């Protein structure tokens, strides 16, 4: 598959207010892809236009760090509307530091399409079904001495597909 891409990136200077920092981000792109479905017969060439908008809101003190990062991306294809996508993402991270222990937590929420989520793992685009992904994690790092530290992390994730088994996809945790 041949892919040609032209992008425009607009990054606005971050804004600061006290201990808070806000950093917006946006991207516009247009690209050409030959055979985007990777069909053996060659498939149809496609022109895709995309826009992505996002931001990061961060707060930091001597002990606490907090970050919230929403992002959305939309792509539209000239010929094949079944390749269009509308994806939303939200990331949350936090950490708190005591004298010897750093506690951390994070959460990721994604609403995207199997065109985006399954292409990287399978290399195939069979359809364009909505996927809901959620992950939550927590951890702790204990500094025992200047040269010795220990830690532990736990994470849970859940994936659900709108089309489910009718598209050959199975929900999993």
Coordinates of N, CA and C in Angstrom, one line a residue:
X1 N 0.8 -1.2 0.0 CA 0.0 0.0 0.0 C 0.9 1.2 0.0
X2 N 0.6 2.1 -0.9 CA 1.4 3.4 -1.0 C 0.6 4.4 -0.2
X3 N 1.4 5.2 0.6 CA 0.8 6.2 1.4 C 1.6 7.5 1.2
X4 N 0.9 8.6 0.9 CA 1.5 9.9 0.9 C 0.7 10.8 1.8
X5 N 1.4 11.6 2.6 CA 0.7 12.4 3.6 C 1.3 13.8 3.7
X6 N 0.4 14.8 3.8 CA 0.9 16.1 4.0 C 0.2 16.6 5.3
X7 N 0.9 17.2 6.2 CA 0.3 17.6 7.5 C 0.6 19.1 7.8
X8 N -0.3 19.7 8.6 CA -0.1 21.0 9.1 C -0.3 20.9 10.6
X9 N 0.7 21.3 11.4 CA 0.6 21.2 12.8 C 0.5 22.6 13.4
X10 N -0.5 22.8 14.2 CA -0.6 24.1 14.9 C -0.5 23.9 16.4
X11 N 0.5 24.3 17.0 CA 0.7 24.2 18.4 C 0.7 25.6 19.0
X12 N -0.2 25.9 19.9 CA -0.4 27.2 20.5 C 0.5 27.3 21.7
X13 N 1.1 28.4 22.0 CA 1.9 28.5 23.2 C 1.1 28.1 24.5
X14 N 1.7 27.4 25.4 CA 1.0 27.1 26.6 C 0.6 28.3 27.5
X15 N -0.5 28.2 28.2 CA -0.9 29.3 29.1 C -0.7 28.8 30.5
X16 N -0.2 29.7 31.3 CA 0.1 29.4 32.7 C -0.8 30.3 33.6
X17 N -1.3 29.7 34.7 CA -2.1 30.4 35.7 C -1.8 29.7 37.0
X18 N -1.0 30.4 37.8 CA -0.6 29.8 39.1 C 0.2 28.5 38.9
X19 N -0.3 27.4 39.4 CA 0.3 26.1 39.3 C -0.2 25.3 38.1
X20 N -1.1 25.9 37.4 CA -1.8 25.2 36.3 C -1.1 25.6 34.9
X21 N -1.1 24.6 34.0 CA -0.6 24.9 32.7 C -1.6 24.3 31.7
X22 N -2.0 25.1 30.6 CA -2.9 24.6 29.6 C -2.2 24.7 28.3
X23 N -2.1 23.5 27.6 CA -1.4 23.4 26.3 C -2.3 22.9 25.2
X24 N -2.9 23.7 24.3 CA -3.7 23.2 23.3 C -2.9 22.7 22.1
X25 N -3.5 21.8 21.3 CA -2.8 21.3 20.1 C -3.8 20.9 19.0
X26 N -3.4 21.2 17.8 CA -4.3 20.8 16.7 C -3.4 20.4 15.5
X27 N -4.0 19.6 14.6 CA -3.3 19.1 13.4 C -4.3 18.9 12.3
X28 N -4.0 19.3 11.1 CA -4.8 19.1 9.9 C -3.9 18.3 8.9
X29 N -4.4 17.3 8.3 CA -3.7 16.6 7.3 C -4.5 16.1 6.2
X30 N -3.9 15.8 5.1 CA -4.5 15.3 3.9 C -3.6 14.3 3.3
X31 N -4.1 13.1 2.9 CA -3.2 12.1 2.4 C -3.8 11.2 1.3
X32 N -3.0 10.6 0.6 CA -3.4 9.6 -0.4 C -2.9 8.3 0.0
X33 N -3.7 7.2 -0.2 CA -3.4 5.9 0.1 C -3.8 5.0 -1.0
X34 N -2.9 4.2 -1.5 CA -3.3 3.2 -2.5 C -3.7 1.9 -1.8
X35 N -4.9 1.4 -2.1 CA -5.4 0.1 -1.5 C -5.4 0.2 0.0
X36 N -6.2 1.1 0.7 CA -6.2 1.2 2.1 C -6.8 0.0 2.9
X37 N -7.5 -0.9 2.2 CA -8.0 -2.1 2.8 C -7.1 -3.3 2.6
X38 N -5.9 -3.1 2.0 CA -5.0 -4.2 1.7 C -5.6 -5.4 1.0
X39 N -6.4 -5.1 0.1 CA -7.0 -6.2 -0.7 C -6.0 -6.8 -1.7
X40 N -6.1 -8.1 -1.9 CA -5.1 -8.8 -2.8 C -5.3 -8.3 -4.2
X41 N -6.5 -7.9 -4.6 CA -6.8 -7.5 -6.0 C -6.4 -6.1 -6.2
X42 N -5.9 -5.4 -5.2 CA -5.4 -4.0 -5.4 C -6.3 -3.0 -4.8
X43 N -7.6 -3.2 -4.7 CA -8.5 -2.3 -4.1 C -8.6 -0.9 -4.7
X44 N -9.2 0.0 -4.1 CA -9.5 1.4 -4.6 C -8.5 2.4 -3.9
X45 N -8.0 3.3 -4.6 CA -7.1 4.3 -4.0 C -8.0 5.3 -3.3
X46 N -7.5 6.0 -2.3 CA -8.3 6.8 -1.4 C -7.6 8.1 -1.0
X47 N -8.3 9.2 -1.0 CA -7.8 10.5 -0.4 C -8.5 10.7 0.9
X48 N -7.7 11.0 1.9 CA -8.3 11.1 3.3 C -7.9 12.5 3.8
X49 N -8.8 13.2 4.4 CA -8.6 14.5 5.1 C -8.9 14.3 6.6
X50 N -8.0 14.8 7.4 CA -8.1 14.6 8.8 C -7.9 15.8 9.6
X51 N -8.5 15.9 10.8 CA -8.3 17.0 11.7 C -8.2 16.3 13.1
X52 N -7.3 16.8 13.9 CA -7.1 16.4 15.3 C -7.0 17.6 16.2
X53 N -7.8 17.6 17.3 CA -7.7 18.6 18.3 C -7.5 18.0 19.7
X54 N -6.8 18.7 20.5 CA -6.5 18.2 21.8 C -6.0 19.2 22.7
X55 N -5.8 18.9 24.0 CA -5.2 19.8 24.9 C -4.6 19.0 26.1
X56 N -3.8 19.7 26.9 CA -3.3 19.1 28.1 C -3.4 20.1 29.2
X57 N -4.1 19.7 30.3 CA -4.2 20.6 31.5 C -3.4 19.9 32.6
X58 N -2.4 20.7 33.1 CA -1.5 20.1 34.1 C -1.4 21.0 35.3
X59 N -1.3 20.3 36.5 CA -1.1 21.0 37.7 C 0.1 20.3 38.4
X60 N 1.0 21.1 39.0 CA 2.1 20.5 39.7 C 2.4 21.3 41.0
X61 N 2.6 20.6 42.1 CA 3.1 21.2 43.3 C 4.4 20.4 43.7
X62 N 4.9 20.7 44.8 CA 6.1 19.9 45.3 C 5.8 18.5 45.5
X63 N 4.5 18.1 45.8 CA 4.2 16.8 46.1 C 3.2 16.2 45.1
X64 N 2.3 17.0 44.5 CA 1.2 16.5 43.7 C 1.5 16.9 42.2
X65 N 1.2 15.9 41.3 CA 1.2 16.2 39.9 C -0.1 15.6 39.3
X66 N -0.8 16.4 38.4 CA -2.1 16.0 37.9 C -2.1 16.4 36.4
X67 N -2.6 15.5 35.5 CA -2.6 15.8 34.1 C -3.9 15.3 33.5
X68 N -4.6 16.1 32.7 CA -5.8 15.7 32.0 C -5.6 16.0 30.6
X69 N -5.8 15.0 29.7 CA -5.5 15.2 28.3 C -6.6 14.7 27.4
X70 N -7.6 15.5 27.0 CA -8.6 15.1 26.1 C -8.1 15.3 24.6
X71 N -8.6 14.5 23.7 CA -8.2 14.6 22.3 C -9.3 14.0 21.4
X72 N -9.5 14.6 20.3 CA -10.5 14.0 19.3 C -9.9 14.1 17.9
X73 N -10.1 13.1 17.1 CA -9.7 13.1 15.7 C -10.8 12.6 14.8
X74 N -10.8 13.3 13.6 CA -11.9 13.0 12.7 C -11.2 12.8 11.3
X75 N -11.6 11.8 10.6 CA -11.1 11.7 9.2 C -12.2 11.4 8.2
X76 N -12.2 12.0 7.1 CA -13.2 11.7 6.0 C -12.4 11.3 4.8
X77 N -13.0 10.3 4.1 CA -12.4 9.8 2.8 C -13.3 10.3 1.7
X78 N -12.6 10.5 0.6 CA -13.3 11.1 -0.6 C -14.3 10.1 -1.2
X79 N -13.9 8.8 -1.4 CA -14.7 7.8 -2.1 C -15.4 6.8 -1.2
X80 N -14.7 6.3 -0.2 CA -15.3 5.2 0.7 C -15.6 5.7 2.1
X81 N -16.9 6.1 2.3 CA -17.3 6.6 3.6 C -17.1 5.6 4.7
X82 N -17.1 4.3 4.4 CA -16.9 3.3 5.5 C -15.5 3.3 6.1
X83 N -14.6 4.1 5.5 CA -13.3 4.3 6.1 C -13.2 5.5 7.0
X84 N -14.3 6.3 7.1 CA -14.3 7.5 7.9 C -14.2 7.2 9.4
X85 N -13.6 8.0 10.2 CA -13.5 7.8 11.6 C -13.8 9.0 12.4
X86 N -14.3 8.8 13.6 CA -14.5 9.8 14.6 C -14.0 9.2 15.9
X87 N -12.9 9.7 16.4 CA -12.3 9.0 17.6 C -12.1 10.0 18.7
X88 N -12.4 9.6 20.0 CA -12.2 10.4 21.1 C -11.3 9.7 22.2
X89 N -10.5 10.5 22.8 CA -9.6 9.9 23.8 C -9.5 10.8 25.0
X90 N -9.3 10.2 26.2 CA -9.1 11.0 27.4 C -8.1 10.3 28.3
X91 N -7.1 11.0 28.7 CA -6.1 10.4 29.6 C -6.0 11.2 30.9
X92 N -5.9 10.6 32.0 CA -5.8 11.2 33.3 C -4.6 10.5 34.0
X93 N -3.7 11.3 34.6 CA -2.6 10.8 35.4 C -2.4 11.7 36.6
X94 N -2.0 11.0 37.7 CA -1.7 11.7 38.9 C -0.6 11.0 39.7
X95 N 0.1 11.8 40.5 CA 1.1 11.2 41.4 C 1.2 12.1 42.6
X96 N 1.5 11.4 43.7 CA 1.6 12.1 45.0 C 2.9 11.6 45.6
X97 N 3.8 12.5 46.0 CA 5.1 12.1 46.6 C 5.2 12.4 48.1
X98 N 5.4 11.4 48.9 CA 5.7 11.6 50.3 C 7.2 11.6 50.4
X99 N 7.7 11.5 51.6 CA 9.2 11.5 51.8 C 9.9 10.3 51.1
X100 N 9.3 9.1 51.2 CA 9.9 7.9 50.6 C 9.0 7.2 49.6
X101 N 7.8 7.5 49.5 CA 6.9 6.8 48.6 C 6.2 7.7 47.6
X102 N 6.2 7.3 46.4 CA 5.5 8.0 45.3 C 4.3 7.1 44.9
X103 N 3.1 7.6 45.1 CA 1.9 6.9 44.7 C 1.4 7.5 43.3
X104 N 1.0 6.6 42.4 CA 0.6 7.1 41.1 C -0.7 6.4 40.7
X105 N -1.4 7.1 39.8 CA -2.6 6.5 39.2 C -2.8 7.1 37.8
X106 N -3.5 6.3 37.0 CA -3.8 6.8 35.7 C -5.1 6.1 35.2
X107 N -5.7 6.7 34.2 CA -6.9 6.2 33.6 C -6.9 6.6 32.1
X108 N -7.3 5.7 31.2 CA -7.3 6.0 29.8 C -8.7 5.6 29.3
X109 N -9.4 6.4 28.6 CA -10.7 6.1 28.0 C -10.6 6.4 26.5
X110 N -11.0 5.5 25.7 CA -10.9 5.7 24.2 C -12.2 5.2 23.6
X111 N -12.7 6.0 22.7 CA -13.9 5.6 21.8 C -13.4 5.8 20.4
X112 N -13.0 4.7 19.7 CA -12.4 4.8 18.4 C -13.1 3.7 17.5
X113 N -12.5 3.4 16.4 CA -13.0 2.4 15.5 C -12.0 1.3 15.3
X114 N -12.5 0.1 14.9 CA -11.6 -1.0 14.7 C -10.6 -0.7 13.5
X115 N -10.9 0.2 12.7 CA -10.0 0.6 11.6 C -8.7 1.1 12.2
X116 N -8.8 1.9 13.3 CA -7.7 2.4 14.0 C -7.1 1.4 15.0
X117 N -7.9 0.7 15.7 CA -7.4 -0.1 16.8 C -6.9 -1.5 16.4
X118 N -7.5 -2.1 15.3 CA -7.1 -3.4 15.0 C -6.1 -3.5 13.8
X119 N -5.9 -2.4 13.1 CA -5.0 -2.4 12.0 C -3.5 -2.7 12.4
X120 N -3.1 -2.1 13.5 CA -1.8 -2.3 14.0 C -1.5 -3.7 14.5
X121 N -2.5 -4.4 15.0 CA -2.3 -5.7 15.5 C -2.5 -6.8 14.5
X122 N -3.4 -6.6 13.6 CA -3.8 -7.7 12.6 C -3.3 -7.4 11.2
X123 N -3.2 -6.1 10.9 CA -2.8 -5.7 9.5 C -4.0 -5.8 8.6
X124 N -5.2 -6.0 9.1 CA -6.3 -6.2 8.2 C -7.4 -5.2 8.6
X125 N -8.2 -4.7 7.6 CA -9.3 -3.8 7.9 C -10.5 -4.5 7.3
X126 N -11.2 -5.3 8.1 CA -12.4 -6.0 7.7 C -13.7 -5.1 7.7
X127 N -13.7 -4.2 8.6 CA -14.9 -3.3 8.8 C -14.5 -2.1 9.6
X128 N -15.5 -1.4 10.0 CA -15.2 -0.2 10.8 C -16.3 -0.1 11.9
X129 N -16.0 -0.9 13.0 CA -16.9 -1.0 14.1 C -16.4 -0.1 15.3
X130 N -17.2 0.5 16.1 CA -16.8 1.3 17.2 C -16.3 0.4 18.3
X131 N -15.2 0.9 19.0 CA -14.6 0.2 20.1 C -14.5 1.1 21.3
X132 N -14.9 0.6 22.4 CA -14.8 1.3 23.7 C -13.6 0.7 24.5
X133 N -12.7 1.5 24.9 CA -11.5 1.0 25.7 C -11.4 1.8 26.9
X134 N -11.2 1.1 28.1 CA -11.0 1.8 29.3 C -9.9 1.0 30.1
X135 N -9.0 1.8 30.7 CA -7.9 1.2 31.5 C -7.7 2.1 32.7
X136 N -7.5 1.4 33.8 CA -7.2 2.1 35.1 C -6.0 1.4 35.8
X137 N -5.1 2.3 36.2 CA -3.9 1.7 36.9 C -3.6 2.5 38.1
X138 N -2.8 1.8 39.0 CA -2.3 2.5 40.2 C -1.0 1.8 40.6
X139 N -0.2 2.6 41.3 CA 1.1 2.0 41.7 C 1.8 2.8 42.8
X140 N 2.8 2.2 43.3 CA 3.6 2.8 44.4 C 5.1 2.5 44.2
X141 N 5.9 3.5 44.4 CA 7.4 3.3 44.4 C 7.9 3.7 45.8
X142 N 8.6 2.8 46.4 CA 9.2 3.1 47.8 C 10.7 3.2 47.7
X143 N 11.2 4.3 48.1 CA 12.7 4.5 48.1 C 13.2 4.1 49.5
X144 N 13.9 3.0 49.6 CA 14.3 2.5 50.9 C 15.6 3.1 51.3
X145 N 16.6 3.3 50.3 CA 17.8 4.0 50.6 C 18.1 4.8 49.3
X146 N 19.3 5.5 49.3 CA 19.6 6.2 48.1 C 19.8 5.4 46.9
X147 N 20.2 4.1 47.1 CA 20.5 3.2 46.0 C 19.5 2.0 45.8
X148 N 18.5 1.9 46.7 CA 17.6 0.8 46.6 C 16.1 1.3 46.7
X149 N 15.4 0.8 45.7 CA 13.9 1.2 45.6 C 13.1 0.0 45.2
X150 N 11.9 0.0 45.5 CA 11.0 -1.1 45.2 C 9.6 -0.5 44.8
X151 N 8.9 -1.2 44.0 CA 7.6 -0.7 43.5 C 6.7 -1.8 43.1
X152 N 5.4 -1.5 42.9 CA 4.4 -2.4 42.4 C 3.3 -1.6 41.7
X153 N 2.8 -2.2 40.6 CA 1.8 -1.5 39.8 C 0.7 -2.6 39.5
X154 N -0.6 -2.1 39.4 CA -1.7 -2.9 39.0 C -2.4 -2.2 37.9
X155 N -3.0 -2.9 37.0 CA -3.7 -2.3 35.9 C -4.9 -3.2 35.5
X156 N -6.0 -2.6 35.2 CA -7.2 -3.3 34.7 C -7.6 -2.6 33.4
X157 N -8.0 -3.4 32.4 CA -8.5 -2.8 31.1 C -9.7 -3.6 30.7
X158 N -10.5 -2.9 29.8 CA -11.8 -3.5 29.3 C -11.9 -3.0 27.9
X159 N -12.3 -3.9 27.0 CA -12.5 -3.5 25.6 C -13.9 -4.1 25.2
X160 N -14.7 -3.2 24.6 CA -16.0 -3.6 24.1 C -16.2 -3.1 22.7
X161 N -16.8 -3.9 21.8 CA -17.1 -3.6 20.4 C -18.5 -3.4 20.2
X162 N -18.9 -2.3 19.5 CA -20.3 -2.1 19.2 C -21.0 -3.2 18.4
X163 N -20.2 -3.6 17.4 CA -20.8 -4.7 16.5 C -20.6 -6.1 17.1
X164 N -19.7 -6.2 18.1 CA -19.6 -7.5 18.8 C -19.3 -8.7 17.9
X165 N -19.9 -9.8 18.2 CA -19.7 -11.0 17.5 C -20.2 -11.0 16.1
X166 N -21.1 -10.1 15.8 CA -21.6 -10.1 14.4 C -20.5 -9.6 13.4
X167 N -19.5 -8.9 14.0 CA -18.3 -8.5 13.1 C -17.1 -9.4 13.4
X168 N -17.3 -10.5 14.1 CA -16.2 -11.4 14.4 C -15.3 -10.9 15.5
X169 N -15.8 -9.9 16.4 CA -15.0 -9.3 17.4 C -15.6 -9.8 18.8
X170 N -14.7 -9.9 19.8 CA -15.1 -10.4 21.1 C -14.7 -9.3 22.1
X171 N -15.6 -9.0 23.0 CA -15.2 -8.1 24.1 C -14.3 -8.8 25.1
X172 N -13.4 -8.1 25.7 CA -12.5 -8.7 26.7 C -12.0 -7.7 27.7
X173 N -11.6 -8.3 28.9 CA -11.0 -7.5 30.0 C -9.7 -8.0 30.3

